[in-house]
PDB file of C-alpha atoms and ligand atoms in Angstrom:
ATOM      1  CA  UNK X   1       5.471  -1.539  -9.436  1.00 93.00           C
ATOM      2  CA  UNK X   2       3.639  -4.136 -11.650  1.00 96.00           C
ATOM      3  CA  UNK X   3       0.473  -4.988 -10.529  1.00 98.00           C
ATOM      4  CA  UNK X   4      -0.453  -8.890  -9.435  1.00 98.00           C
ATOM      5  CA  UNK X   5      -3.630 -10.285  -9.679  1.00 98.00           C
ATOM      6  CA  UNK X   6      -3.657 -13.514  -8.737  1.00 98.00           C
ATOM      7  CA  UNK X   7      -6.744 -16.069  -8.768  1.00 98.00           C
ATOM      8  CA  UNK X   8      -7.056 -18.863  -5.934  1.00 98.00           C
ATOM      9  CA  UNK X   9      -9.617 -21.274  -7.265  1.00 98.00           C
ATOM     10  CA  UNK X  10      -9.520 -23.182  -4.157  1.00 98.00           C
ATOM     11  CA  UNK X  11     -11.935 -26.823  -4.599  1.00 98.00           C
ATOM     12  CA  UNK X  12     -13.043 -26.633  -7.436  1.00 98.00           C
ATOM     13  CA  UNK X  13     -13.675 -27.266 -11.151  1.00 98.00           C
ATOM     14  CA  UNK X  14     -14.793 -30.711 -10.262  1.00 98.00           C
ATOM     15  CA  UNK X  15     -14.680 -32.433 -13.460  1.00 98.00           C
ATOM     16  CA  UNK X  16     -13.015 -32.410 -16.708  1.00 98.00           C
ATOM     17  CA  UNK X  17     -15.915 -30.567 -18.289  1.00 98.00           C
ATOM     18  CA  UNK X  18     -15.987 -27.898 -16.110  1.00 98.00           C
ATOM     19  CA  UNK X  19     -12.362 -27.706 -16.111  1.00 98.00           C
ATOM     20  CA  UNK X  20     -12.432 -27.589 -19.790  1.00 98.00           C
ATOM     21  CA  UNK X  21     -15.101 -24.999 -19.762  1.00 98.00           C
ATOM     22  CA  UNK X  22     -13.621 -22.462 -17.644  1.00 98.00           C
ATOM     23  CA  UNK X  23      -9.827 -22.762 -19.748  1.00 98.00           C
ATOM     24  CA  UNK X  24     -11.889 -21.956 -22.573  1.00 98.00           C
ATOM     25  CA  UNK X  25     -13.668 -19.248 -21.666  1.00 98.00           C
ATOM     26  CA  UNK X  26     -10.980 -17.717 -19.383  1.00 98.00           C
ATOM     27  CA  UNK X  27      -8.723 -18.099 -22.713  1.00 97.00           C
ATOM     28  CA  UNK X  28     -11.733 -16.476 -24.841  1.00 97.00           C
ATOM     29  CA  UNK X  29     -11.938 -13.546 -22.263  1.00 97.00           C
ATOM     30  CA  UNK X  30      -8.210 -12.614 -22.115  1.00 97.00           C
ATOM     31  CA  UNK X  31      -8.096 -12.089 -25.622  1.00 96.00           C
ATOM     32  CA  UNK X  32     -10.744  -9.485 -25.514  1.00 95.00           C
ATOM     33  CA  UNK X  33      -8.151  -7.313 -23.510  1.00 92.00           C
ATOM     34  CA  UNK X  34      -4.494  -6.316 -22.801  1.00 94.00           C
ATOM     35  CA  UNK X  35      -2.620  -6.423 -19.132  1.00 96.00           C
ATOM     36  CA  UNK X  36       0.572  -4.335 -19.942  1.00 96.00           C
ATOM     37  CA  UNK X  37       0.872  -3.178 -16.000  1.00 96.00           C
ATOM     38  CA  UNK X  38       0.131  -6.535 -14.320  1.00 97.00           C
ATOM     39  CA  UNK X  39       0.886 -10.400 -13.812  1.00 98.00           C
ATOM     40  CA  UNK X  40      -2.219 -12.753 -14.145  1.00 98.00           C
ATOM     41  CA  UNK X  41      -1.701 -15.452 -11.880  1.00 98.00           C
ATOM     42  CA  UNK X  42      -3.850 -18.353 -11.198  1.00 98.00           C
ATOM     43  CA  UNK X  43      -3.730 -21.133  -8.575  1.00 98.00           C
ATOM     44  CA  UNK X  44      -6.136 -24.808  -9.963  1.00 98.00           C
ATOM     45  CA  UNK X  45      -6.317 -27.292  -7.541  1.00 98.00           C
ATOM     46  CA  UNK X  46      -2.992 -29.165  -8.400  1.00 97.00           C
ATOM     47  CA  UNK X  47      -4.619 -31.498 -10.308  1.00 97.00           C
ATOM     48  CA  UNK X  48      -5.417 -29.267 -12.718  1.00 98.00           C
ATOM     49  CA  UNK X  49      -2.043 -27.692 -12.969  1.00 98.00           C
ATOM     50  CA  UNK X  50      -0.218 -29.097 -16.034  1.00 97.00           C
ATOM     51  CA  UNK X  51      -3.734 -28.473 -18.000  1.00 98.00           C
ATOM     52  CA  UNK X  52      -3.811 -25.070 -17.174  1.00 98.00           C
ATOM     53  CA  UNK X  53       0.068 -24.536 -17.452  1.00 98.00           C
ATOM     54  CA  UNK X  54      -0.012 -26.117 -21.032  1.00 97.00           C
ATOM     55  CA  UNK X  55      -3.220 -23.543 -21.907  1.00 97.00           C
ATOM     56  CA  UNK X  56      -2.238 -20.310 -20.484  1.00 97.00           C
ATOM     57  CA  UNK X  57       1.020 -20.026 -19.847  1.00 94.00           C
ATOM     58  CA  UNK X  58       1.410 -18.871 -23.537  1.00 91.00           C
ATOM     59  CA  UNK X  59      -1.203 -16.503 -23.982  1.00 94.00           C
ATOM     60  CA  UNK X  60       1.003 -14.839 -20.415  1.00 93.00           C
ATOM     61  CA  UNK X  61      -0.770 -16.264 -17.340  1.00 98.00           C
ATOM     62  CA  UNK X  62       1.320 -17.488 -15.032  1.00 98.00           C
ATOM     63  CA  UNK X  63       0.462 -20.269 -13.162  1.00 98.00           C
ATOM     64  CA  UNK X  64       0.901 -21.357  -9.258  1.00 98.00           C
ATOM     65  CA  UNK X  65      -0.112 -24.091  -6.256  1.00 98.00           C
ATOM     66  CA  UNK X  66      -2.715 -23.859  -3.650  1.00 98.00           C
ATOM     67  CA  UNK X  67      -0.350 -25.149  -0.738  1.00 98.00           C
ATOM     68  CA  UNK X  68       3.323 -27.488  -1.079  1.00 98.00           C
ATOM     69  CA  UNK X  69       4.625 -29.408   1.673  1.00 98.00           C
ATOM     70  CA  UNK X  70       7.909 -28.296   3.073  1.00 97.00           C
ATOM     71  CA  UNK X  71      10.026 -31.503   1.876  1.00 97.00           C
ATOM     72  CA  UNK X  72      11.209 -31.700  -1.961  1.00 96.00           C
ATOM     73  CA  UNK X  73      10.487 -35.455  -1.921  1.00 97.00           C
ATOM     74  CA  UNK X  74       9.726 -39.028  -0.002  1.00 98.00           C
ATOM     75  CA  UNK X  75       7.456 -40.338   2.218  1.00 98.00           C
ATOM     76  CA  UNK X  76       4.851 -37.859   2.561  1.00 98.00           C
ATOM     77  CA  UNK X  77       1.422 -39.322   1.634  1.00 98.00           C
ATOM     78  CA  UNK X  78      -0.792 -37.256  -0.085  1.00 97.00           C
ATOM     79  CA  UNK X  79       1.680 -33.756  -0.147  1.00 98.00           C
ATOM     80  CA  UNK X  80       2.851 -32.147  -3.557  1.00 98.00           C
ATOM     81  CA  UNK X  81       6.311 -31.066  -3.363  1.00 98.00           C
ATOM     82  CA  UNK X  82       7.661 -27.439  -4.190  1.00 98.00           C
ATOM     83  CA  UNK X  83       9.700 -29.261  -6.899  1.00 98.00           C
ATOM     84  CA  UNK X  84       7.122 -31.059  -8.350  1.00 98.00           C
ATOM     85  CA  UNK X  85       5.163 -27.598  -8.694  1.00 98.00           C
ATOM     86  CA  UNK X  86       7.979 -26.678 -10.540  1.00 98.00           C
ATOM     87  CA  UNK X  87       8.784 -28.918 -12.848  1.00 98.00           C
ATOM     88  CA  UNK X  88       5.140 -29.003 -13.753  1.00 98.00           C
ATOM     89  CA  UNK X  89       5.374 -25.308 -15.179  1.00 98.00           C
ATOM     90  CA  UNK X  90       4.005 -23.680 -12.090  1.00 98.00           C
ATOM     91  CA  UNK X  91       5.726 -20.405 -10.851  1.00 98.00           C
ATOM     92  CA  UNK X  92       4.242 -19.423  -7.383  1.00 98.00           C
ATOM     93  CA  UNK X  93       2.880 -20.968  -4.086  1.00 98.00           C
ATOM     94  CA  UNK X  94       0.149 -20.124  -2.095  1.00 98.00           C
ATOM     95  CA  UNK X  95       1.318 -20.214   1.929  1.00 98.00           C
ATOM     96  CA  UNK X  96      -0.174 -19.698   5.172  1.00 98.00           C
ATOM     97  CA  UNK X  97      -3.818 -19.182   3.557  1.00 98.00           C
ATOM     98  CA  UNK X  98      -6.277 -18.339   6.607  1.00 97.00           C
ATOM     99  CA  UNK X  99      -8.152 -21.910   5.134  1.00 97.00           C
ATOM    100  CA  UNK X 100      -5.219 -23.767   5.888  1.00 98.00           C
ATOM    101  CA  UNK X 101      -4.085 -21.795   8.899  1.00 97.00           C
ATOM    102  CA  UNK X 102      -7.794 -22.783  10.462  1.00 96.00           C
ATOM    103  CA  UNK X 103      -8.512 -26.566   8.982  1.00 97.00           C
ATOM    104  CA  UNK X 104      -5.196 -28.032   8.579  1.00 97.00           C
ATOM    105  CA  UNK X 105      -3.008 -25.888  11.603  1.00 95.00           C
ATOM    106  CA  UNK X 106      -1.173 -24.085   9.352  1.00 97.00           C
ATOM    107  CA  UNK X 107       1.140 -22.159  12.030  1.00 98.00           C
ATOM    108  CA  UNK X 108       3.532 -19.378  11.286  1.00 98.00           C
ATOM    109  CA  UNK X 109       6.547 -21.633  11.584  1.00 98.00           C
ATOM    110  CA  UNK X 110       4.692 -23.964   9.318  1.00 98.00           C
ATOM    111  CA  UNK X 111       4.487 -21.202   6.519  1.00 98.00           C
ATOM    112  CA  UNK X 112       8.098 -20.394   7.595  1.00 98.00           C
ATOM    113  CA  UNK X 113       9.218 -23.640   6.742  1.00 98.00           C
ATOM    114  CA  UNK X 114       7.145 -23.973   3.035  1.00 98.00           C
ATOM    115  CA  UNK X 115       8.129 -20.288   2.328  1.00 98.00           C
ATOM    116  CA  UNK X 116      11.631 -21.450   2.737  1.00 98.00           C
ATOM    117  CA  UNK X 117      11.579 -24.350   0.538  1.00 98.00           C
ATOM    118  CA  UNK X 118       9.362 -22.691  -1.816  1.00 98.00           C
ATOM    119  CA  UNK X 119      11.906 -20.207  -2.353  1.00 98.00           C
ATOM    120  CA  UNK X 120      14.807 -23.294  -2.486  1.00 97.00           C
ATOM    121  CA  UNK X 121      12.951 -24.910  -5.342  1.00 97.00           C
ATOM    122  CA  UNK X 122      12.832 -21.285  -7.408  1.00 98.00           C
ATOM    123  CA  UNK X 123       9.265 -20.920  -6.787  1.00 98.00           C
ATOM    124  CA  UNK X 124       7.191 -17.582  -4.882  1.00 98.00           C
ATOM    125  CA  UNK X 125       5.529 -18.042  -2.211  1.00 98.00           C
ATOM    126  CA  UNK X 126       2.435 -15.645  -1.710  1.00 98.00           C
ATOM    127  CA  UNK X 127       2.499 -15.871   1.881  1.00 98.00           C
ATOM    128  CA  UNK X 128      -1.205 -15.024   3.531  1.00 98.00           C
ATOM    129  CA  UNK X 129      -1.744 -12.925   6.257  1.00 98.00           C
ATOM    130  CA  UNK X 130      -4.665 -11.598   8.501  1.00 98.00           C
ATOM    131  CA  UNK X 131      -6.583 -10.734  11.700  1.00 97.00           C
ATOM    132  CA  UNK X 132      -9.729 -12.503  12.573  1.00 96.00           C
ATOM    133  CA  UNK X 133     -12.547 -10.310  13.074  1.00 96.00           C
ATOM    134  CA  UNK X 134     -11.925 -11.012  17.108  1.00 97.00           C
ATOM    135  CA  UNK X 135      -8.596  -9.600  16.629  1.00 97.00           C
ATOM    136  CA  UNK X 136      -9.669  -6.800  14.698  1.00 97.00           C
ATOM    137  CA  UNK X 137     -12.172  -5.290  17.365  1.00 97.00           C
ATOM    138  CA  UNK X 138      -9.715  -6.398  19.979  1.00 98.00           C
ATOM    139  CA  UNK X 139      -7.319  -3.750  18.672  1.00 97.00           C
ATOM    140  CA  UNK X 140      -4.874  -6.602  18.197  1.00 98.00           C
ATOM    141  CA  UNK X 141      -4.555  -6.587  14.234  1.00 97.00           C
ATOM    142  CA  UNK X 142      -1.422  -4.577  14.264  1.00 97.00           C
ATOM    143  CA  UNK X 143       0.285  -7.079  16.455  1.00 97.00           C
ATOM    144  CA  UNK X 144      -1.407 -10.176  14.751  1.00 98.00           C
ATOM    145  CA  UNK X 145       0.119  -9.195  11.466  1.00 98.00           C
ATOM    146  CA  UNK X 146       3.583  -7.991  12.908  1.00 98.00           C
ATOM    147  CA  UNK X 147       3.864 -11.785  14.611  1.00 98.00           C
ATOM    148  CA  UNK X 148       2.697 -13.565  11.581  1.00 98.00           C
ATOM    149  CA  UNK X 149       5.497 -11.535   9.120  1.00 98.00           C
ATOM    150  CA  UNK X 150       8.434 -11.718  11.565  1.00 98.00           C
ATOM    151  CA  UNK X 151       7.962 -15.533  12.115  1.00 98.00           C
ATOM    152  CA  UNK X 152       6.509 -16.598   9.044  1.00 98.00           C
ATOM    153  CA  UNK X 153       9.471 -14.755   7.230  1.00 98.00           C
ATOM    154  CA  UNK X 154      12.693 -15.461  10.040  1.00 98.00           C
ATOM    155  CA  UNK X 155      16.042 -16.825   8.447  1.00 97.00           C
ATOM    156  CA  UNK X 156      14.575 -15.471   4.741  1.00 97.00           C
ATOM    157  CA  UNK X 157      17.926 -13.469   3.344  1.00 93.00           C
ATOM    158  CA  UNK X 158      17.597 -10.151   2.105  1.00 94.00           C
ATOM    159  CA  UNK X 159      18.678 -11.493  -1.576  1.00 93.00           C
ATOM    160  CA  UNK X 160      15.870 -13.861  -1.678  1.00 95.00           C
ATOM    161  CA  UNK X 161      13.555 -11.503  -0.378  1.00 97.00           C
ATOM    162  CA  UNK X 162      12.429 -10.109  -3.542  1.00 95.00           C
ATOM    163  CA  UNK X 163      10.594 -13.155  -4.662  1.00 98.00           C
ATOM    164  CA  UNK X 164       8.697 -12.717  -1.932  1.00 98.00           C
ATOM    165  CA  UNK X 165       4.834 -11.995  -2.188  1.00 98.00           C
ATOM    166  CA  UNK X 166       2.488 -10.551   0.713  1.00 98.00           C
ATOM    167  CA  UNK X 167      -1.032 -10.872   0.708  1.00 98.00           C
ATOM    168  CA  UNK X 168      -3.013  -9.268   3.598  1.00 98.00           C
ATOM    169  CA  UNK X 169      -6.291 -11.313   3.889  1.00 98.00           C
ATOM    170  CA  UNK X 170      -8.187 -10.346   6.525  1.00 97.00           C
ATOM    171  CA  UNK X 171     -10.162 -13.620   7.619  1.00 97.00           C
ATOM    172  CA  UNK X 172     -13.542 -11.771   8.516  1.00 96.00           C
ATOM    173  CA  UNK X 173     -13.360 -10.401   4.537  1.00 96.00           C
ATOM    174  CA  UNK X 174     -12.883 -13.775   3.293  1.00 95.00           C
ATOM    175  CA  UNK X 175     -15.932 -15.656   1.869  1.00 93.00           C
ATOM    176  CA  UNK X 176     -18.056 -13.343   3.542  1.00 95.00           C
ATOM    177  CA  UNK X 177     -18.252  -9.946   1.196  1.00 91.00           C
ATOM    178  CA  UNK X 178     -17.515  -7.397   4.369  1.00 93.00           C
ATOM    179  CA  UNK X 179     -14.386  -5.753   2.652  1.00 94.00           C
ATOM    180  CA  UNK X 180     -12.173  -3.350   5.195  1.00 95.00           C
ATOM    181  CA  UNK X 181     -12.882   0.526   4.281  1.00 96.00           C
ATOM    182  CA  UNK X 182      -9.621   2.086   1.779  1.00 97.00           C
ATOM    183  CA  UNK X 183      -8.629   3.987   5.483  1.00 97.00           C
ATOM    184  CA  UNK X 184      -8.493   0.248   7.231  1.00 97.00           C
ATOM    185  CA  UNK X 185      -6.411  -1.491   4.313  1.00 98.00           C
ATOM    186  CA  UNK X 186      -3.640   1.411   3.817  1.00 98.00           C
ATOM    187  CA  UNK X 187      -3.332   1.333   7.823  1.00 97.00           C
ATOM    188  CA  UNK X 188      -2.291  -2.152   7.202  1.00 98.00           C
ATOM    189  CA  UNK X 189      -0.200  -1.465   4.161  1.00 98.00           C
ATOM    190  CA  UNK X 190       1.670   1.076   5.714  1.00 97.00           C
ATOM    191  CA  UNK X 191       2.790  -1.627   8.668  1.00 97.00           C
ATOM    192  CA  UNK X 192       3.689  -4.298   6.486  1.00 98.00           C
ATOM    193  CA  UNK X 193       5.601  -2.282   4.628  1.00 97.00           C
ATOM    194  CA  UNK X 194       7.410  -1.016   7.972  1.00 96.00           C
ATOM    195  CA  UNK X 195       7.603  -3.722   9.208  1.00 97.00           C
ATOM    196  CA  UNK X 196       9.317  -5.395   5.619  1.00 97.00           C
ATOM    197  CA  UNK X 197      12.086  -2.770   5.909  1.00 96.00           C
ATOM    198  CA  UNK X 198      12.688  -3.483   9.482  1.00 95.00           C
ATOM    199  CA  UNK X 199      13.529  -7.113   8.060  1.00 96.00           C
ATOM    200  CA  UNK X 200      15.356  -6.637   4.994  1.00 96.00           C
ATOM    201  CA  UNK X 201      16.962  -3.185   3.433  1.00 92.00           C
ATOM    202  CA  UNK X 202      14.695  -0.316   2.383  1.00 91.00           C
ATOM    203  CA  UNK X 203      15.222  -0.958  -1.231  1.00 92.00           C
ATOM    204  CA  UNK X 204      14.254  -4.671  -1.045  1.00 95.00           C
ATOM    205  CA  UNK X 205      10.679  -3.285   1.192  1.00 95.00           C
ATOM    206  CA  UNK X 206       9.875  -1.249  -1.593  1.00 95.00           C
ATOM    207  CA  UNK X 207      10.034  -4.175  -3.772  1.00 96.00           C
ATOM    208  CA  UNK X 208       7.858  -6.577  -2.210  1.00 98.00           C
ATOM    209  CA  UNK X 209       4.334  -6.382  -3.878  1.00 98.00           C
ATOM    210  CA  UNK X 210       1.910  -6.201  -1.254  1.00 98.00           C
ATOM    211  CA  UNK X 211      -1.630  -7.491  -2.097  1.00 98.00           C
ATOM    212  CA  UNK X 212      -5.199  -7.276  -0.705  1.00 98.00           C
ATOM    213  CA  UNK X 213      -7.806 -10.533  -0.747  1.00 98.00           C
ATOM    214  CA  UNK X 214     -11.321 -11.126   0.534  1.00 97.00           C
ATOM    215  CA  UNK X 215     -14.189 -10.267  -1.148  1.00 97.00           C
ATOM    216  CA  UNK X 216     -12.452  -8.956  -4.157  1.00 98.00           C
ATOM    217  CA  UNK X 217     -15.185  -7.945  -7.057  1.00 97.00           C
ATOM    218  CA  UNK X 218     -15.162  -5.817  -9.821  1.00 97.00           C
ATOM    219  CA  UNK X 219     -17.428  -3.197  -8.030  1.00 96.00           C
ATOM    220  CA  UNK X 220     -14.799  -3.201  -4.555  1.00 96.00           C
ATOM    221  CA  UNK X 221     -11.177  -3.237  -6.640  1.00 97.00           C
ATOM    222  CA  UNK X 222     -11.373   0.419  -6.575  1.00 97.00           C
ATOM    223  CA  UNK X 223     -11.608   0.913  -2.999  1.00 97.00           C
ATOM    224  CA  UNK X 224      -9.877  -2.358  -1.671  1.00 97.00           C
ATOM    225  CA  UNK X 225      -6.777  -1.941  -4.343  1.00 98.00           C
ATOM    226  CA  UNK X 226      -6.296   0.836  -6.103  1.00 97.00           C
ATOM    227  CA  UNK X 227      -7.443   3.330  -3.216  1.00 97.00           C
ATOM    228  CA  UNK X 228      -4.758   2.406  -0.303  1.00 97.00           C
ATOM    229  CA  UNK X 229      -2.093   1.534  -3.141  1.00 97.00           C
ATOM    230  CA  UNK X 230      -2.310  -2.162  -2.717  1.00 98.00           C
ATOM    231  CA  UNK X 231       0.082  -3.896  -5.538  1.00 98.00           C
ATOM    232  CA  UNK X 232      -2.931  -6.267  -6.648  1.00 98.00           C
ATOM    233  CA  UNK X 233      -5.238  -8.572  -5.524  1.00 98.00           C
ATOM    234  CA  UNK X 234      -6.116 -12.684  -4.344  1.00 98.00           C
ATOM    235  CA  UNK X 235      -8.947 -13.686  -5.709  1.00 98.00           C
ATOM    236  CA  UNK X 236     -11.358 -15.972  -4.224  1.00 98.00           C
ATOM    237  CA  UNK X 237     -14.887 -16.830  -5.653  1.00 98.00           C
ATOM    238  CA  UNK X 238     -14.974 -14.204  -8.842  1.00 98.00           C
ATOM    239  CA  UNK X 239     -11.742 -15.617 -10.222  1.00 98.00           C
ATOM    240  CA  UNK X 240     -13.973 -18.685 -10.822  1.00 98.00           C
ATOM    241  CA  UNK X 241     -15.821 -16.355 -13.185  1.00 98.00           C
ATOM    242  CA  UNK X 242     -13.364 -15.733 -16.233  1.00 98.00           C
ATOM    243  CA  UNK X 243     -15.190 -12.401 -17.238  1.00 98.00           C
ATOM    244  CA  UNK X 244     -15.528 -11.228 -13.524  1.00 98.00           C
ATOM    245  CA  UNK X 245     -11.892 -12.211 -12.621  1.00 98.00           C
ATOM    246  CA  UNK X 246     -10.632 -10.250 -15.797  1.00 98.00           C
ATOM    247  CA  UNK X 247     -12.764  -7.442 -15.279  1.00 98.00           C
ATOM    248  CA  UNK X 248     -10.800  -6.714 -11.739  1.00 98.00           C
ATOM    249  CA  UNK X 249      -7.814  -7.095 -13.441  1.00 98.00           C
ATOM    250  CA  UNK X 250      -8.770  -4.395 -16.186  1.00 97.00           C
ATOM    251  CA  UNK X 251      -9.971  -2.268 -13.413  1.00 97.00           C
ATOM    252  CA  UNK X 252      -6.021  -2.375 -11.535  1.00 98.00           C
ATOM    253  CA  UNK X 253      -4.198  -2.573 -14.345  1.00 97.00           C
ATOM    254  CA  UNK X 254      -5.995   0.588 -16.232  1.00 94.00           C
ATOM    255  CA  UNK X 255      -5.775   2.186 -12.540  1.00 92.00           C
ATOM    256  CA  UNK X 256      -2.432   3.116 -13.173  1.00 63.00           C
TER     257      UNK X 256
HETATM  258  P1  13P P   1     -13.043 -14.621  -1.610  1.00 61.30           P
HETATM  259  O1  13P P   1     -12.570 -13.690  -2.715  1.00 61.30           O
HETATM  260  O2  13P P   1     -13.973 -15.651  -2.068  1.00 61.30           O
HETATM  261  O3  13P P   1     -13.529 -13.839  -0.412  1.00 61.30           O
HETATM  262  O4  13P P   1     -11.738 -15.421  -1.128  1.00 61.30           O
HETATM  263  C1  13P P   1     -10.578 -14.722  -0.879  1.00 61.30           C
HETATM  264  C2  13P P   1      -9.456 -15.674  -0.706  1.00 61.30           C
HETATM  265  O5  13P P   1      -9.448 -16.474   0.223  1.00 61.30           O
HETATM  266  C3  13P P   1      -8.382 -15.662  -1.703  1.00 61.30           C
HETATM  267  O6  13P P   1      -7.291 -16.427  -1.288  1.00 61.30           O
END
């Protein structure tokens, strides 16, 4: 399977400048290489979108949304809608990040619900999921991520299912630089990927790219990706760093 590695920039690139700065030397960098196994993605602050669609998107990154709200359009003050994500050039969603899970009570049936009309308005969601570290030495991190795919995922048809993008964050790894061993992260792989053919046919499992964030640099990629046979990566804090960011993608996509 193509690889994915896919940049969340979260808040940041606070002014033009900066902004401007990092296009041009995330632009500078990607020439230096080639990705012929995997799909750059990166997620701006939706501000930034159109800027970054209009810059990258022809030199092959593609370009996605931090979170949508689950209404195409009206009276929602302050939302973005999956549409307008859309027609701005963008291709993918983030959902159910462990951020928004924690600050903004991002439930399962939330995600559900944005996952759902992320997939309506032709755009894929890369739907977040994880264990807290309390979960984890609770022995409840097999159960934790079975809940979070079979509700975050209900009512999602088997033909739309391969637009479908899984990210297993584990919220102890993120922002913090503990990553899970290669052992802990194929454990989870292995379940997810059970549990994905439990929910749709075993052909449409096996095409559902299944990704690994937290702590992601160029010196773990090897043991947090390419080890347990993770499809890619989410970035957090190196894909703010063009060269660092591009140097875990040359690590996956090379892995091959
Ligand atoms: P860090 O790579 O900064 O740990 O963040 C991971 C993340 O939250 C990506 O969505």
């Amino acid at each position: 399977m193509e690889k994915y590695i896919i940049g969340n920039l979260k808040m940041n690139l606070l002014t033009q400048a900066e902004r401007n700065h990092y296009l041009s030397s995330f632009s500078s960098e990607l020439k230096k290489s080639k990705f012929p196994n995997s799909k750059i993605v990166l997620c701006p602050p939706c501000l930034h979108m159109e800027k970054f669609v209009g810059i990258l998107q022809g030199a092959g990154v593609e370009i996605g949304a931090q979170n949508i709200f689950p209404e195409e359009r009206g009276s929602f003050t302050g939302e973005i809608s999956p549409l307008m994500v859309k027609n701005f050039g963008g291709k993918y969603t983030i959902v159910g990040h462990s951020e928004r899970r924690r600050y903004f009570d991002e439930t399962n049936a939330v995600a559900n619900e944005k996952i759902k009309l992320a997939l309506g308005s032709g755009l894929r969601p890369i739907y977040c999921i994880g264990e807290t570290e309390d979960e984890r030495r609770r022995d409840l991190t097999f159960d934790v991520i079975a809940g979070q795919l079979e509700e975050g995922l209900a009512g999602i048809a088997n033909t739309q299912a391969d637009k479908l993008v899984i990210a297993y964050e584990p919220i102890w790894a993120v922002g913090t630089d503990a990553v899970p061993t290669s052992d802990e992260v194929m454990e989870v792989k292995i379940l997810i990927r059970k549990i994905l053919s439990e929910l749709y046919s075993p052909e449409m499992a096996e095409r559902i790219p299944i990704l690994y964030g937290g702590s992601v640099k160029s010196r773990t990629a090897l043991e947090v990706c390419v080890e347990p046979g993770m499809d890619g990566v989410l970035v957090g804090r190196e894909s703010l760093i063009p060269i660092e960011f591009l140097k875990i993608a040359n690590i996956i996509d090379k892995a091959q």
